[in-house]
Coordinates of C-alpha atoms in Angstrom, one line a residue:
Chain L
M1 CA 68.2 97.0 150.5
S2 CA 67.2 98.3 147.3
A3 CA 67.0 95.4 144.1
H4 CA 69.5 97.2 141.3
P5 CA 67.9 98.5 138.4
E6 CA 69.9 96.3 136.1
S7 CA 70.9 93.0 137.1
G8 CA 68.0 92.5 140.3
A9 CA 70.6 92.2 142.9
P10 CA 70.5 93.9 145.8
A11 CA 72.7 96.6 146.2
A12 CA 75.7 97.0 148.6
E13 CA 74.2 98.6 151.8
G14 CA 75.5 102.3 151.6
V15 CA 76.8 102.4 148.6
A16 CA 75.9 104.6 145.6
R17 CA 75.4 102.7 142.6
V18 CA 76.8 104.9 138.9
R19 CA 75.9 103.5 135.8
P20 CA 79.4 103.0 134.1
A21 CA 79.4 104.0 130.1
G22 CA 79.2 101.1 127.6
S23 CA 77.7 97.8 128.4
P24 CA 79.0 96.4 131.6
G25 CA 76.6 93.6 130.4
H26 CA 78.4 90.8 128.2
P27 CA 76.2 88.6 125.7
D28 CA 77.8 84.7 127.1
P29 CA 79.7 85.9 130.2
V30 CA 81.2 83.3 132.6
L31 CA 82.1 85.8 135.3
E32 CA 79.7 88.2 136.6
C33 CA 79.9 90.9 139.0
Q34 CA 76.3 91.7 140.5
G35 CA 77.0 94.8 143.0
L36 CA 80.4 94.0 143.8
S37 CA 81.9 95.9 146.5
V38 CA 85.2 95.6 148.9
F39 CA 86.1 97.1 151.5
R40 CA 89.4 97.4 153.6
G41 CA 87.7 97.8 157.2
Q42 CA 85.6 100.9 156.4
E43 CA 87.9 102.2 153.6
P44 CA 85.4 101.1 149.9
L45 CA 88.3 100.0 147.3
V46 CA 85.7 98.4 144.8
T47 CA 82.4 100.1 144.7
G48 CA 78.8 98.7 143.5
V49 CA 80.4 96.9 140.4
D50 CA 78.1 95.3 138.2
L51 CA 80.1 93.9 135.0
S52 CA 80.4 90.4 133.6
F53 CA 83.4 88.6 131.1
G54 CA 82.7 87.2 127.9
R55 CA 83.7 83.5 127.5
H56 CA 87.0 82.9 125.9
E57 CA 87.8 86.7 125.5
V58 CA 90.4 88.6 127.1
T59 CA 89.3 91.6 129.0
A60 CA 91.7 94.1 130.7
I61 CA 90.3 96.0 133.9
V62 CA 92.4 99.0 133.7
G63 CA 93.0 101.9 136.1
A64 CA 95.3 104.3 137.9
L65 CA 97.2 102.9 141.6
G66 CA 94.5 102.9 144.1
A67 CA 91.8 102.5 141.2
G68 CA 91.1 99.1 142.7
K69 CA 92.1 96.5 140.2
T70 CA 93.4 94.6 141.8
A71 CA 90.8 93.8 144.5
L72 CA 88.3 93.5 141.8
L73 CA 90.1 90.9 139.9
R74 CA 90.8 88.7 143.1
S75 CA 87.1 89.4 144.0
L76 CA 86.9 87.0 141.1
N77 CA 87.9 83.9 142.8
R78 CA 87.6 84.7 146.5
M79 CA 91.7 85.3 147.1
M80 CA 90.2 88.8 149.5
D81 CA 88.7 85.8 151.6
L82 CA 92.4 85.1 152.6
D83 CA 92.9 88.4 154.5
S84 CA 90.2 89.3 157.3
I85 CA 90.1 92.8 157.4
Y86 CA 89.0 92.8 153.9
R87 CA 85.1 92.6 153.8
T88 CA 82.7 92.2 150.4
V89 CA 79.7 92.3 149.3
G90 CA 77.5 91.3 146.6
R91 CA 77.7 88.6 144.3
V92 CA 80.0 87.1 142.0
L93 CA 78.9 84.0 139.4
L94 CA 80.7 81.4 137.6
D95 CA 78.6 80.2 134.3
G96 CA 75.4 81.6 137.6
E97 CA 76.2 80.1 140.2
D98 CA 77.2 82.2 143.3
L99 CA 80.9 82.0 144.6
R100 CA 80.4 83.0 147.7
A101 CA 76.9 80.8 148.1
P102 CA 77.4 78.4 151.5
G103 CA 79.0 75.0 151.0
V104 CA 80.8 76.4 147.4
D105 CA 84.7 74.4 147.7
V106 CA 86.8 77.7 147.6
L107 CA 89.7 75.6 146.8
A108 CA 88.1 73.9 143.5
L109 CA 87.0 77.0 142.6
R110 CA 90.8 78.3 142.6
A111 CA 91.4 75.5 140.0
R112 CA 88.5 76.8 138.2
V113 CA 89.3 81.1 138.5
V114 CA 93.2 81.0 138.7
L115 CA 95.3 83.5 139.8
L116 CA 98.8 84.4 138.3
P117 CA 100.5 87.0 140.3
A118 CA 102.3 89.8 139.3
Q119 CA 105.8 88.4 140.3
P120 CA 106.3 85.1 139.1
T121 CA 107.5 82.7 141.8
A122 CA 109.3 79.5 141.0
F123 CA 108.9 76.7 143.3
R124 CA 111.5 75.0 145.2
M125 CA 111.5 72.4 143.2
S126 CA 112.0 70.4 139.3
V127 CA 110.7 72.1 136.1
F128 CA 108.7 69.4 135.9
D129 CA 106.9 69.3 140.0
N130 CA 106.6 73.4 139.2
V131 CA 104.3 72.9 136.1
A132 CA 102.7 69.4 137.9
Y133 CA 102.4 70.9 141.5
G134 CA 98.6 72.7 141.3
A135 CA 97.2 69.4 138.8
R136 CA 98.9 67.1 141.1
I137 CA 97.0 68.8 144.9
H138 CA 93.6 69.2 143.1
G139 CA 93.9 65.5 142.2
L140 CA 93.6 66.4 138.7
A141 CA 95.8 63.3 137.3
P142 CA 94.5 60.3 137.9
D143 CA 98.4 58.9 136.9
R144 CA 101.2 59.5 135.9
T145 CA 100.6 59.1 131.9
E146 CA 98.4 62.5 132.6
L147 CA 100.9 64.3 134.5
E148 CA 102.9 64.2 131.9
R149 CA 101.0 65.1 128.8
R150 CA 99.5 68.0 131.4
V151 CA 102.8 69.1 131.9
R152 CA 104.0 68.4 128.5
D153 CA 101.1 70.2 127.4
S154 CA 100.8 73.7 129.7
L155 CA 104.5 73.9 128.9
Q156 CA 104.2 73.8 125.3
L157 CA 100.9 76.6 125.4
A158 CA 103.1 78.3 127.7
G159 CA 105.7 78.2 124.7
L160 CA 107.9 77.1 127.3
F161 CA 108.7 73.3 126.2
D162 CA 111.5 73.5 124.0
D163 CA 113.7 75.7 126.1
V164 CA 113.4 72.8 129.4
R165 CA 112.5 69.9 127.2
E166 CA 116.2 68.3 128.9
R167 CA 116.2 69.9 132.0
L168 CA 112.6 68.6 133.2
R169 CA 113.9 67.3 136.2
A170 CA 115.9 70.3 137.3
S171 CA 115.8 73.3 139.1
P172 CA 114.2 76.6 137.7
E173 CA 116.7 78.7 138.7
G174 CA 118.9 80.1 136.0
L175 CA 115.6 80.7 133.7
R176 CA 115.2 84.3 132.3
P177 CA 112.5 86.5 133.8
E178 CA 110.6 85.3 130.7
Q179 CA 110.9 81.8 131.3
L180 CA 109.9 82.4 134.9
H181 CA 106.6 84.2 133.4
R182 CA 105.7 81.3 131.1
L183 CA 106.5 78.5 134.0
C184 CA 104.1 79.9 136.0
I185 CA 101.9 80.4 133.4
A186 CA 102.8 76.6 132.7
R187 CA 101.5 75.7 136.2
A188 CA 98.5 77.5 135.8
L189 CA 97.5 76.2 133.0
A190 CA 98.2 72.1 133.8
L191 CA 94.8 73.2 136.0
E192 CA 93.0 73.7 133.1
P193 CA 91.5 75.7 133.6
Q194 CA 87.5 78.2 133.0
V195 CA 89.2 81.4 133.6
L196 CA 92.7 82.5 134.1
L197 CA 93.3 86.5 136.0
F198 CA 96.5 88.3 135.4
E199 CA 97.5 90.9 138.0
N200 CA 99.7 93.1 135.2
P201 CA 101.6 89.5 133.4
C202 CA 104.3 91.7 131.9
Q203 CA 105.7 93.7 134.9
G204 CA 109.3 93.4 135.3
L205 CA 109.9 92.2 131.6
D206 CA 111.8 94.3 128.9
P207 CA 109.5 95.2 125.6
T208 CA 110.8 92.5 123.5
A209 CA 109.7 89.8 126.7
A210 CA 106.9 91.5 127.1
A211 CA 105.9 91.4 124.0
R212 CA 106.0 87.7 123.6
I213 CA 104.3 87.3 127.2
E214 CA 101.0 89.8 125.5
D215 CA 101.0 87.5 122.7
L216 CA 101.1 84.9 124.7
V217 CA 98.2 85.8 127.2
H218 CA 96.3 87.0 124.1
G219 CA 96.3 83.7 122.2
L220 CA 95.6 82.0 126.1
A221 CA 91.8 83.2 125.1
T222 CA 90.9 80.1 122.6
R223 CA 92.2 77.7 125.5
C224 CA 90.0 79.8 128.2
S225 CA 88.7 82.9 129.3
V226 CA 91.7 85.7 130.8
I227 CA 90.8 88.5 132.6
L228 CA 93.8 90.8 133.3
T229 CA 95.1 94.3 135.1
V230 CA 97.1 96.7 133.9
Q231 CA 97.8 100.0 134.1
S232 CA 98.7 100.4 130.3
M233 CA 95.7 101.3 128.4
Q234 CA 98.7 101.0 125.2
M235 CA 99.2 96.9 126.5
A236 CA 95.0 96.3 127.1
G237 CA 94.5 97.5 123.9
R238 CA 97.4 95.2 122.3
V239 CA 96.0 92.2 124.4
A240 CA 93.0 92.5 125.2
R241 CA 88.8 92.1 123.0
R242 CA 87.3 94.1 125.9
I243 CA 88.2 96.7 128.4
A244 CA 86.8 98.2 131.6
F245 CA 87.6 101.3 133.4
L246 CA 87.6 101.6 137.0
H247 CA 88.0 105.6 139.3
A248 CA 88.2 105.3 142.6
G249 CA 86.9 101.8 142.7
R250 CA 84.0 102.3 140.6
L251 CA 83.2 101.2 137.0
I252 CA 83.5 103.8 134.9
E253 CA 83.3 102.9 131.4
V254 CA 83.5 99.4 129.8
N255 CA 83.4 99.0 126.0
A256 CA 85.6 96.8 122.9
A257 CA 89.1 97.6 122.8
D258 CA 89.0 100.0 119.7
E259 CA 86.0 102.0 120.6
L260 CA 87.9 102.8 124.5
L261 CA 90.7 103.6 122.9
T262 CA 89.5 106.1 120.3
T263 CA 86.7 107.2 121.4
P264 CA 86.2 107.0 125.0
R265 CA 82.5 108.2 125.9
H266 CA 83.3 109.5 129.8
R267 CA 85.4 112.3 130.1
L268 CA 87.3 110.4 132.9
T269 CA 88.5 108.0 130.4
E270 CA 89.1 110.1 128.1
A271 CA 91.4 112.2 130.9
Y272 CA 93.1 108.7 131.4
V273 CA 93.7 107.1 128.1
T274 CA 95.3 110.8 127.3
G275 CA 96.8 111.1 130.3
R276 CA 95.1 114.5 130.8
V277 CA 94.5 115.4 134.4
A278 CA 91.5 114.0 135.7
Chain O
M1 CA 95.7 119.8 119.9
S2 CA 94.9 120.4 123.6
D3 CA 92.9 123.4 123.6
G4 CA 89.7 123.1 125.2
H5 CA 90.4 120.0 126.8
G6 CA 92.7 120.7 130.1
G7 CA 96.3 120.1 130.4
H8 CA 98.7 116.8 129.8
T9 CA 100.2 115.1 133.2
V10 CA 102.9 115.2 130.4
Q11 CA 103.4 119.6 129.4
S12 CA 105.6 117.8 127.2
F13 CA 103.4 116.3 125.3
D14 CA 101.0 118.6 125.2
E15 CA 103.6 120.9 123.4
E16 CA 105.1 118.4 121.0
L17 CA 101.2 118.8 119.9
K18 CA 100.7 122.4 119.7
R19 CA 103.9 122.1 117.9
L20 CA 102.5 119.8 115.2
S21 CA 99.5 121.9 115.3
G22 CA 101.9 124.9 114.4
V23 CA 103.2 123.4 111.6
L24 CA 99.8 122.9 110.2
L25 CA 98.0 126.2 110.3
D26 CA 101.1 127.2 109.1
M27 CA 100.7 125.5 106.1
G28 CA 97.3 126.3 106.0
D29 CA 98.2 130.0 105.3
L30 CA 100.7 129.3 103.1
A31 CA 98.5 127.0 101.2
I32 CA 95.5 129.8 101.4
A33 CA 97.9 132.0 99.7
Q34 CA 98.5 130.0 97.0
V35 CA 95.1 129.4 96.2
R36 CA 94.9 133.6 96.0
D37 CA 98.0 133.9 94.3
G38 CA 97.2 131.7 92.0
T39 CA 94.2 132.5 91.1
R40 CA 94.8 136.4 91.0
S41 CA 97.9 135.5 88.5
L42 CA 94.6 133.8 86.7
F43 CA 92.7 137.3 87.0
E44 CA 95.1 140.1 86.3
R45 CA 97.5 137.6 83.8
D46 CA 100.7 137.9 86.4
D47 CA 102.9 135.7 85.0
E48 CA 105.2 136.9 88.0
L49 CA 102.9 135.8 90.6
A50 CA 101.9 132.5 88.6
Q51 CA 105.5 131.7 88.8
E52 CA 106.4 132.5 92.6
V53 CA 103.3 129.9 93.0
V54 CA 105.2 127.7 91.1
A55 CA 107.9 127.6 92.8
R56 CA 106.2 128.0 96.8
E57 CA 105.0 124.9 95.8
K58 CA 108.5 123.2 97.3
Q59 CA 107.5 124.8 100.5
I60 CA 103.8 123.1 100.8
N61 CA 105.6 119.7 100.7
A62 CA 108.4 120.5 102.8
Y63 CA 105.4 121.5 105.6
D64 CA 103.9 118.2 104.3
T65 CA 107.4 116.0 104.9
Q66 CA 108.1 117.8 108.3
G67 CA 104.4 117.8 109.9
E68 CA 103.9 114.0 108.7
E69 CA 107.5 113.1 110.2
M70 CA 106.5 115.0 113.4
A71 CA 103.3 113.0 114.0
I72 CA 104.7 109.7 113.3
Q73 CA 107.2 110.7 116.4
V74 CA 104.1 112.0 118.3
I75 CA 102.3 108.0 117.7
A76 CA 105.8 106.1 117.9
R77 CA 106.8 107.7 121.3
R78 CA 103.1 108.8 122.8
Q79 CA 101.1 106.3 121.6
P80 CA 98.1 108.7 121.9
M81 CA 95.0 107.7 122.5
G82 CA 91.4 108.7 122.9
V83 CA 90.9 112.6 121.1
D84 CA 94.6 112.8 121.0
L85 CA 94.7 110.0 119.2
R86 CA 92.3 111.6 116.6
S87 CA 94.3 114.8 116.8
V88 CA 97.4 113.5 115.1
I89 CA 95.7 111.1 112.8
V90 CA 93.5 114.0 111.7
M91 CA 96.2 116.2 111.7
L92 CA 97.8 113.7 109.9
K93 CA 95.1 113.4 107.2
S94 CA 95.2 116.9 107.2
F95 CA 98.7 117.7 105.8
T96 CA 97.9 115.3 103.0
E97 CA 95.0 117.8 102.1
L98 CA 96.6 120.9 101.9
E99 CA 99.2 119.5 100.1
R100 CA 96.8 118.9 97.2
V101 CA 95.1 122.2 97.6
G102 CA 98.9 123.4 96.9
D103 CA 98.6 121.0 93.9
E104 CA 95.9 122.7 92.3
A105 CA 97.1 126.2 93.2
K106 CA 99.8 125.4 91.3
K107 CA 98.2 123.9 88.5
I108 CA 96.0 127.1 88.5
A109 CA 98.9 129.2 88.1
K110 CA 100.5 126.7 85.8
I111 CA 97.8 127.1 83.4
A112 CA 97.5 130.9 84.3
R113 CA 100.9 130.8 82.6
R114 CA 100.0 128.7 79.8
M115 CA 97.5 131.5 78.6
I116 CA 99.9 134.4 79.3
V117 CA 102.2 133.1 76.4
D118 CA 99.6 132.0 74.4
E119 CA 98.0 135.2 74.7
Q120 CA 94.4 133.8 75.5
D121 CA 91.8 135.5 77.9
P122 CA 89.2 132.8 78.5
I123 CA 88.3 134.8 81.1
D124 CA 86.2 137.2 80.2
A125 CA 83.2 134.9 79.5
Y126 CA 83.3 133.2 82.5
R127 CA 85.2 135.3 84.6
D128 CA 82.4 136.0 87.0
S129 CA 81.5 132.8 87.6
V130 CA 84.9 131.4 88.3
K131 CA 85.5 134.0 90.6
R132 CA 83.0 133.1 92.9
M133 CA 83.9 130.2 92.9
A134 CA 87.5 130.8 93.5
I135 CA 86.3 133.5 96.5
A136 CA 84.4 130.6 98.1
A137 CA 87.1 128.2 97.9
E138 CA 89.3 129.9 99.7
H139 CA 86.9 131.2 102.2
S140 CA 86.1 127.7 103.0
L141 CA 89.8 127.5 103.5
V142 CA 90.2 129.7 105.5
E143 CA 87.2 128.9 107.6
V144 CA 88.3 125.0 108.2
L145 CA 91.3 126.4 109.4
R146 CA 89.8 128.7 111.6
A147 CA 87.6 125.6 112.8
I148 CA 90.8 123.4 113.5
R149 CA 92.3 126.3 115.3
E150 CA 89.6 126.8 117.4
Q151 CA 88.3 123.4 117.4
D152 CA 85.0 124.1 116.3
E153 CA 82.4 121.1 115.2
N154 CA 79.6 124.0 114.6
L155 CA 82.2 125.2 112.2
A156 CA 83.3 122.6 110.3
I157 CA 79.9 121.2 109.4
Q158 CA 79.0 124.6 108.3
V159 CA 81.7 124.5 105.9
A160 CA 81.2 121.2 105.1
E161 CA 77.8 122.2 104.0
R162 CA 78.7 125.3 102.4
D163 CA 80.6 122.8 99.8
K164 CA 77.7 121.8 98.2
L165 CA 77.3 125.7 96.7
L166 CA 80.3 125.6 95.1
D167 CA 79.5 122.7 93.3
I168 CA 76.5 124.4 91.7
E169 CA 78.7 127.1 91.1
Y170 CA 81.2 124.5 89.3
K171 CA 78.1 122.8 87.6
D172 CA 76.7 126.6 86.0
A173 CA 80.2 127.3 85.2
L174 CA 80.6 123.6 83.2
R175 CA 77.0 124.5 81.6
A176 CA 78.1 128.0 80.5
I177 CA 81.4 127.0 79.0
H178 CA 79.6 124.1 77.4
E179 CA 76.7 126.3 76.0
G180 CA 79.8 129.2 74.8
L181 CA 81.3 126.4 72.7
V182 CA 77.8 125.5 70.9
S183 CA 78.2 129.2 69.7
T184 CA 81.8 129.6 69.4
P185 CA 83.5 126.8 68.5
S186 CA 86.9 128.2 68.0
L187 CA 87.3 129.0 71.7
L188 CA 87.8 125.2 72.6
P189 CA 91.4 125.9 73.9
V190 CA 90.6 128.0 76.1
A191 CA 87.1 126.1 77.0
A192 CA 89.5 123.1 78.0
E193 CA 91.7 124.9 79.8
S194 CA 88.9 126.7 81.3
V195 CA 87.2 123.5 82.8
L196 CA 90.5 122.6 84.6
I197 CA 90.8 126.0 86.5
I198 CA 86.9 125.1 87.5
K199 CA 87.6 121.6 88.4
A200 CA 91.2 122.6 90.2
I201 CA 88.7 125.7 92.3
E202 CA 86.2 122.7 92.9
R203 CA 88.8 120.1 94.2
I204 CA 90.0 123.2 96.5
G205 CA 86.8 123.0 98.2
D206 CA 86.7 119.6 98.3
H207 CA 90.2 118.9 100.2
A208 CA 88.4 121.8 102.7
K209 CA 85.5 120.0 103.2
N210 CA 87.5 116.6 103.6
M211 CA 89.2 118.6 106.8
A212 CA 86.0 120.1 108.1
K213 CA 84.4 116.7 108.3
L214 CA 87.9 115.7 109.8
V215 CA 87.5 118.7 112.8
V216 CA 84.2 116.8 113.3
Y217 CA 86.2 113.2 114.1
Q218 CA 88.7 115.4 116.0
V219 CA 85.8 116.6 117.9
A220 CA 82.7 114.9 118.2
G221 CA 84.5 111.2 117.7
R222 CA 82.0 110.4 114.8
D223 CA 83.3 109.5 111.7
V224 CA 81.1 111.2 109.1
R225 CA 83.8 111.4 106.5
H226 CA 80.9 109.0 104.0
V227 CA 77.8 111.1 105.2
K228 CA 76.3 113.5 102.9
S229 CA 77.1 117.2 103.7
K230 CA 73.8 118.5 104.1
R231 CA 72.9 115.3 106.5
L232 CA 75.8 116.0 108.8
A233 CA 73.9 118.2 111.4
E234 CA 71.6 115.3 111.8
A235 CA 73.8 112.8 111.5
L236 CA 74.8 114.0 115.3
G237 CA 71.6 115.0 116.5
K238 CA 72.4 118.6 115.8
T239 CA 69.3 120.8 116.2
D240 CA 68.7 124.0 114.0
E241 CA 68.9 125.7 117.2
E242 CA 72.6 124.4 117.9
D243 CA 73.6 124.9 114.7
D244 CA 72.0 128.6 114.6
A245 CA 73.8 129.1 118.7
G246 CA 77.2 127.6 116.8

């Protein structure tokens, strides 16, 4: 195994490393991937990615269907481990701590680095219990008062409190799709996470609702670091400060959003942002 | 404009960009004709031609409005990015530059008309100098439109660099007008019109230079609007050999 010239991390076996355009390193990273590769069986989904994510910053991972966005995102809190068909090589560091090191408490990790799947799902319990769920199972609220504070604050942060204040004990049934998204975001926020991972956060929403959710996601950076996958460059540009572009599992370019969208450095990024045939 | 960049997956987008580019190039051809006819009406004391130039300015404005509306539509519907975004922005700004070229050409034609009516013949003293300026400005416009059509960054750099020659001509002509006034103060009304004419031609050269710098931005992605023209090639890291080749 050879050392990676930039990160010093061991390169994945049998994986050719590419140097992406832009700067994959961040001056103040909260999460760092070093030579990260993900395989489904023998098939590589993500190949030798070196990339870091800034603290209190929104970063968008962009690419076509099958580019490896979801596999990369789900590797950041070891969700890929849930299915044995997937194999991960390389390192992911959270505040310098290797998430794949032996002895890491994976459940505790997933409360610090929370994944929100594309499809928001409310549990069959009250609005209050939905939001309190994660905080409860992780033992984050020592008493009822603290739990209520977390639920109220999270609903307010998610912009849902005014809509549901009169029905906290009622079922979330009947909530509009946008409200359902906000409920799931509130559930994640109740964990007071360090990093929020969003899979296509506006999927299935009409443009107005999507714009409001984008606004919310953008604003969450004051509370935590946000990493999201999107297919739309326009959305990435509106929400994120930094964009990483993946193509066929490789990190092709990472840069400040305004630069990547107007003057992409790599021809594949150019082809993708302009909608040309790559 | 998609020339040289391969086709879009969405063909209708390519067609929209081509239509927009077509309007710009048509407007550019009309602007060149306006400059040519405006200066011709001056040199040949052709009042009819000067009237035509003044009347045709409406067409230039119509192109400007049409082009701007089309560009806004493309931005709103396609939300272009990368080189496409730069192309649309460059075309949008180029419409404005060409509209101003039209204004300057109209200004020259109106001065020509005034001089014909007042039976002034201002040009004899400075005819050669003004003619050289007019030819240079027209040439710059022709070349910058070719640079837009062919997406030729090197040609655009040459156009921007050549503007300094027009500036030198302008200063020489201005000096000649001032010197003429010292010896013949009675030429003051004629000299005043002459200054307006050479200033208008010099501004046409500036608009061509601005468009040339926009082409550089479009092709190379570098904003060189505020880079001195003589430093353009250097700022873009182009060697003499590359320039020669271009």
